PDB file of C-alpha atoms in Angstrom:
ATOM      1  CA  MET A1454       7.230   0.318  12.464  1.00  0.00           C
ATOM      2  CA  ILE A1455       9.746  -0.785   9.855  1.00  0.00           C
ATOM      3  CA  VAL A1456       8.172  -1.411   6.454  1.00  0.00           C
ATOM      4  CA  SER A1457      10.369  -2.983   3.798  1.00  0.00           C
ATOM      5  CA  THR A1458       9.972  -4.528   0.381  1.00  0.00           C
ATOM      6  CA  MET A1459      12.977  -6.735   1.199  1.00  0.00           C
ATOM      7  CA  ASN A1460      12.562 -10.295   2.481  1.00  0.00           C
ATOM      8  CA  ASP A1461      15.090  -9.755   5.264  1.00  0.00           C
ATOM      9  CA  LEU A1462      16.261  -6.674   7.089  1.00  0.00           C
ATOM     10  CA  PRO A1463      19.994  -5.890   7.291  1.00  0.00           C
ATOM     11  CA  GLY A1464      21.014  -5.254  10.905  1.00  0.00           C
ATOM     12  CA  TYR A1465      18.010  -7.124  12.304  1.00  0.00           C
ATOM     13  CA  ARG A1466      17.144 -10.716  13.058  1.00  0.00           C
ATOM     14  CA  VAL A1467      13.587 -11.954  12.656  1.00  0.00           C
ATOM     15  CA  THR A1468      12.593 -13.496  15.985  1.00  0.00           C
ATOM     16  CA  GLU A1469       8.988 -14.354  15.167  1.00  0.00           C
ATOM     17  CA  VAL A1470       6.788 -14.495  12.098  1.00  0.00           C
ATOM     18  CA  LEU A1471       3.276 -13.350  12.997  1.00  0.00           C
ATOM     19  CA  GLY A1472       1.673 -13.961   9.619  1.00  0.00           C
ATOM     20  CA  ASP A1473       0.399 -12.211   6.568  1.00  0.00           C
ATOM     21  CA  VAL A1474      -1.042  -8.732   6.918  1.00  0.00           C
ATOM     22  CA  PHE A1475      -2.702  -6.323   4.519  1.00  0.00           C
ATOM     23  CA  GLY A1476      -4.255  -2.902   4.163  1.00  0.00           C
ATOM     24  CA  LEU A1477      -7.021  -2.396   1.639  1.00  0.00           C
ATOM     25  CA  THR A1478      -8.776   0.655   0.264  1.00  0.00           C
ATOM     26  CA  VAL A1479     -11.011   1.384  -2.706  1.00  0.00           C
ATOM     27  CA  LEU A1480     -10.644   4.477  -4.834  1.00  0.00           C
ATOM     28  CA  VAL A1481     -13.909   5.600  -6.353  1.00  0.00           C
ATOM     29  CA  ARG A1482     -13.054   7.992  -9.135  1.00  0.00           C
ATOM     30  CA  SER A1483     -14.308  11.526  -8.680  1.00  0.00           C
ATOM     31  CA  GLY A1484     -16.138  13.255 -11.494  1.00  0.00           C
ATOM     32  CA  ALA A1485     -13.251  15.703 -11.897  1.00  0.00           C
ATOM     33  CA  SER A1486     -10.603  13.009 -12.240  1.00  0.00           C
ATOM     34  CA  SER A1487     -12.760  10.959 -14.621  1.00  0.00           C
ATOM     35  CA  LEU A1488     -13.379  14.000 -16.809  1.00  0.00           C
ATOM     36  CA  GLU A1489      -9.696  14.939 -16.765  1.00  0.00           C
ATOM     37  CA  ALA A1490      -8.645  11.350 -17.546  1.00  0.00           C
ATOM     38  CA  GLY A1491     -11.084  11.252 -20.457  1.00  0.00           C
ATOM     39  CA  LEU A1492      -9.676  14.477 -21.877  1.00  0.00           C
ATOM     40  CA  LYS A1493      -6.094  13.337 -21.358  1.00  0.00           C
ATOM     41  CA  SER A1494      -6.766  10.029 -23.105  1.00  0.00           C
ATOM     42  CA  PHE A1495      -8.001  12.021 -26.091  1.00  0.00           C
ATOM     43  CA  LEU A1496      -5.408  14.826 -25.995  1.00  0.00           C
ATOM     44  CA  GLY A1497      -2.507  13.016 -24.333  1.00  0.00           C
ATOM     45  CA  GLY A1498      -0.669  13.774 -21.107  1.00  0.00           C
ATOM     46  CA  GLU A1499      -0.870  12.794 -17.459  1.00  0.00           C
ATOM     47  CA  PRO A1500      -4.204  13.026 -15.625  1.00  0.00           C
ATOM     48  CA  ARG A1501      -2.729  14.759 -12.547  1.00  0.00           C
ATOM     49  CA  THR A1502      -5.893  14.654 -10.448  1.00  0.00           C
ATOM     50  CA  MET A1503      -6.184  10.897 -10.872  1.00  0.00           C
ATOM     51  CA  THR A1504      -2.458  10.454 -10.216  1.00  0.00           C
ATOM     52  CA  LYS A1505      -2.779  12.358  -6.920  1.00  0.00           C
ATOM     53  CA  GLU A1506      -5.843  10.317  -5.917  1.00  0.00           C
ATOM     54  CA  LEU A1507      -4.027   7.036  -6.631  1.00  0.00           C
ATOM     55  CA  HIS A1508      -0.985   8.229  -4.669  1.00  0.00           C
ATOM     56  CA  ASP A1509      -3.105   9.240  -1.678  1.00  0.00           C
ATOM     57  CA  PHE A1510      -5.041   5.967  -1.693  1.00  0.00           C
ATOM     58  CA  ARG A1511      -1.835   3.939  -1.924  1.00  0.00           C
ATOM     59  CA  LEU A1512      -0.575   5.778   1.179  1.00  0.00           C
ATOM     60  CA  GLU A1513      -3.878   4.993   2.917  1.00  0.00           C
ATOM     61  CA  ALA A1514      -3.491   1.285   2.084  1.00  0.00           C
ATOM     62  CA  ARG A1515       0.022   1.460   3.592  1.00  0.00           C
ATOM     63  CA  ARG A1516      -1.299   3.150   6.751  1.00  0.00           C
ATOM     64  CA  ARG A1517      -3.902   0.394   7.107  1.00  0.00           C
ATOM     65  CA  LEU A1518      -1.209  -2.260   6.610  1.00  0.00           C
ATOM     66  CA  ILE A1519       0.860  -0.700   9.403  1.00  0.00           C
ATOM     67  CA  ARG A1520      -2.166  -0.451  11.719  1.00  0.00           C
ATOM     68  CA  ALA A1521      -3.000  -4.137  11.141  1.00  0.00           C
ATOM     69  CA  ALA A1522       0.621  -5.137  11.833  1.00  0.00           C
ATOM     70  CA  GLU A1523       0.695  -3.069  15.031  1.00  0.00           C
ATOM     71  CA  GLU A1524      -2.501  -4.786  16.196  1.00  0.00           C
ATOM     72  CA  MET A1525      -0.690  -8.131  15.752  1.00  0.00           C
ATOM     73  CA  GLY A1526       2.241  -6.870  17.849  1.00  0.00           C
ATOM     74  CA  ALA A1527       4.691  -6.636  14.944  1.00  0.00           C
ATOM     75  CA  ASP A1528       7.851  -4.523  14.862  1.00  0.00           C
ATOM     76  CA  ALA A1529       8.165  -4.739  11.092  1.00  0.00           C
ATOM     77  CA  VAL A1530       6.456  -5.788   7.891  1.00  0.00           C
ATOM     78  CA  LEU A1531       8.657  -7.494   5.318  1.00  0.00           C
ATOM     79  CA  ALA A1532       8.192  -8.389   1.641  1.00  0.00           C
ATOM     80  CA  VAL A1533       5.680  -5.557   1.201  1.00  0.00           C
ATOM     81  CA  ARG A1534       3.950  -5.411  -2.157  1.00  0.00           C
ATOM     82  CA  TYR A1535       1.218  -3.260  -3.632  1.00  0.00           C
ATOM     83  CA  GLU A1536      -1.522  -4.416  -5.926  1.00  0.00           C
ATOM     84  CA  ALA A1537      -4.238  -2.510  -7.752  1.00  0.00           C
ATOM     85  CA  ASN A1538      -7.275  -4.053  -9.388  1.00  0.00           C
ATOM     86  CA  ASP A1539      -9.947  -2.439 -11.483  1.00  0.00           C
ATOM     87  CA  LEU A1540     -13.455  -2.851 -10.073  1.00  0.00           C
ATOM     88  CA  ARG A1541     -15.152  -2.279 -13.407  1.00  0.00           C
ATOM     89  CA  ASP A1542     -17.024   1.027 -13.353  1.00  0.00           C
ATOM     90  CA  LEU A1543     -16.879   1.335  -9.559  1.00  0.00           C
ATOM     91  CA  GLY A1544     -13.238   2.277  -9.079  1.00  0.00           C
ATOM     92  CA  THR A1545      -9.911   0.744  -8.144  1.00  0.00           C
ATOM     93  CA  GLU A1546      -8.998  -1.551  -5.252  1.00  0.00           C
ATOM     94  CA  ILE A1547      -5.550  -0.838  -3.805  1.00  0.00           C
ATOM     95  CA  CYS A1548      -3.979  -3.386  -1.463  1.00  0.00           C
ATOM     96  CA  ALA A1549      -0.691  -3.280   0.435  1.00  0.00           C
ATOM     97  CA  TYR A1550       0.392  -6.645   1.830  1.00  0.00           C
ATOM     98  CA  GLY A1551       3.355  -8.322   3.463  1.00  0.00           C
ATOM     99  CA  THR A1552       4.551 -10.449   6.372  1.00  0.00           C
ATOM    100  CA  ALA A1553       4.232  -9.129   9.927  1.00  0.00           C
ATOM    101  CA  VAL A1554       7.272 -10.015  12.045  1.00  0.00           C
ATOM    102  CA  ARG A1555       9.005  -9.259  15.308  1.00  0.00           C
ATOM    103  CA  VAL A1556      12.645  -8.284  14.909  1.00  0.00           C
ATOM    104  CA  GLN A1557      15.669  -7.772  17.100  1.00  0.00           C
ATOM    105  CA  LYS A1558      18.545  -5.431  16.262  1.00  0.00           C
ATOM    106  CA  VAL A1559      21.892  -7.225  15.955  1.00  0.00           C
ATOM    107  CA  ASP A1560      25.316  -5.729  16.701  1.00  0.00           C
TER     108      ASP A1560
END
């Protein structure tokens, strides 16, 4: 599966647009990361535990995006974007979205 933030794909021709596709996950902050983030906001510095959690959840959103595109029969997902939204005290929603397409390699 080709995943690209570009709108077109050099060396390929889009043969069919299958539609929009997304992968969604929700990060509920662990006690450790919340405590660390609180201390870091007071003392300064990067909350590494929270950074790792956000990274891992972004990768999970991407995996879900790819799975959804594969279920549609796509070869690629173009114009991929990521979005994160705060869910108040519950956590953070992370969404990866783009356009599922079929592509053909050109010479």
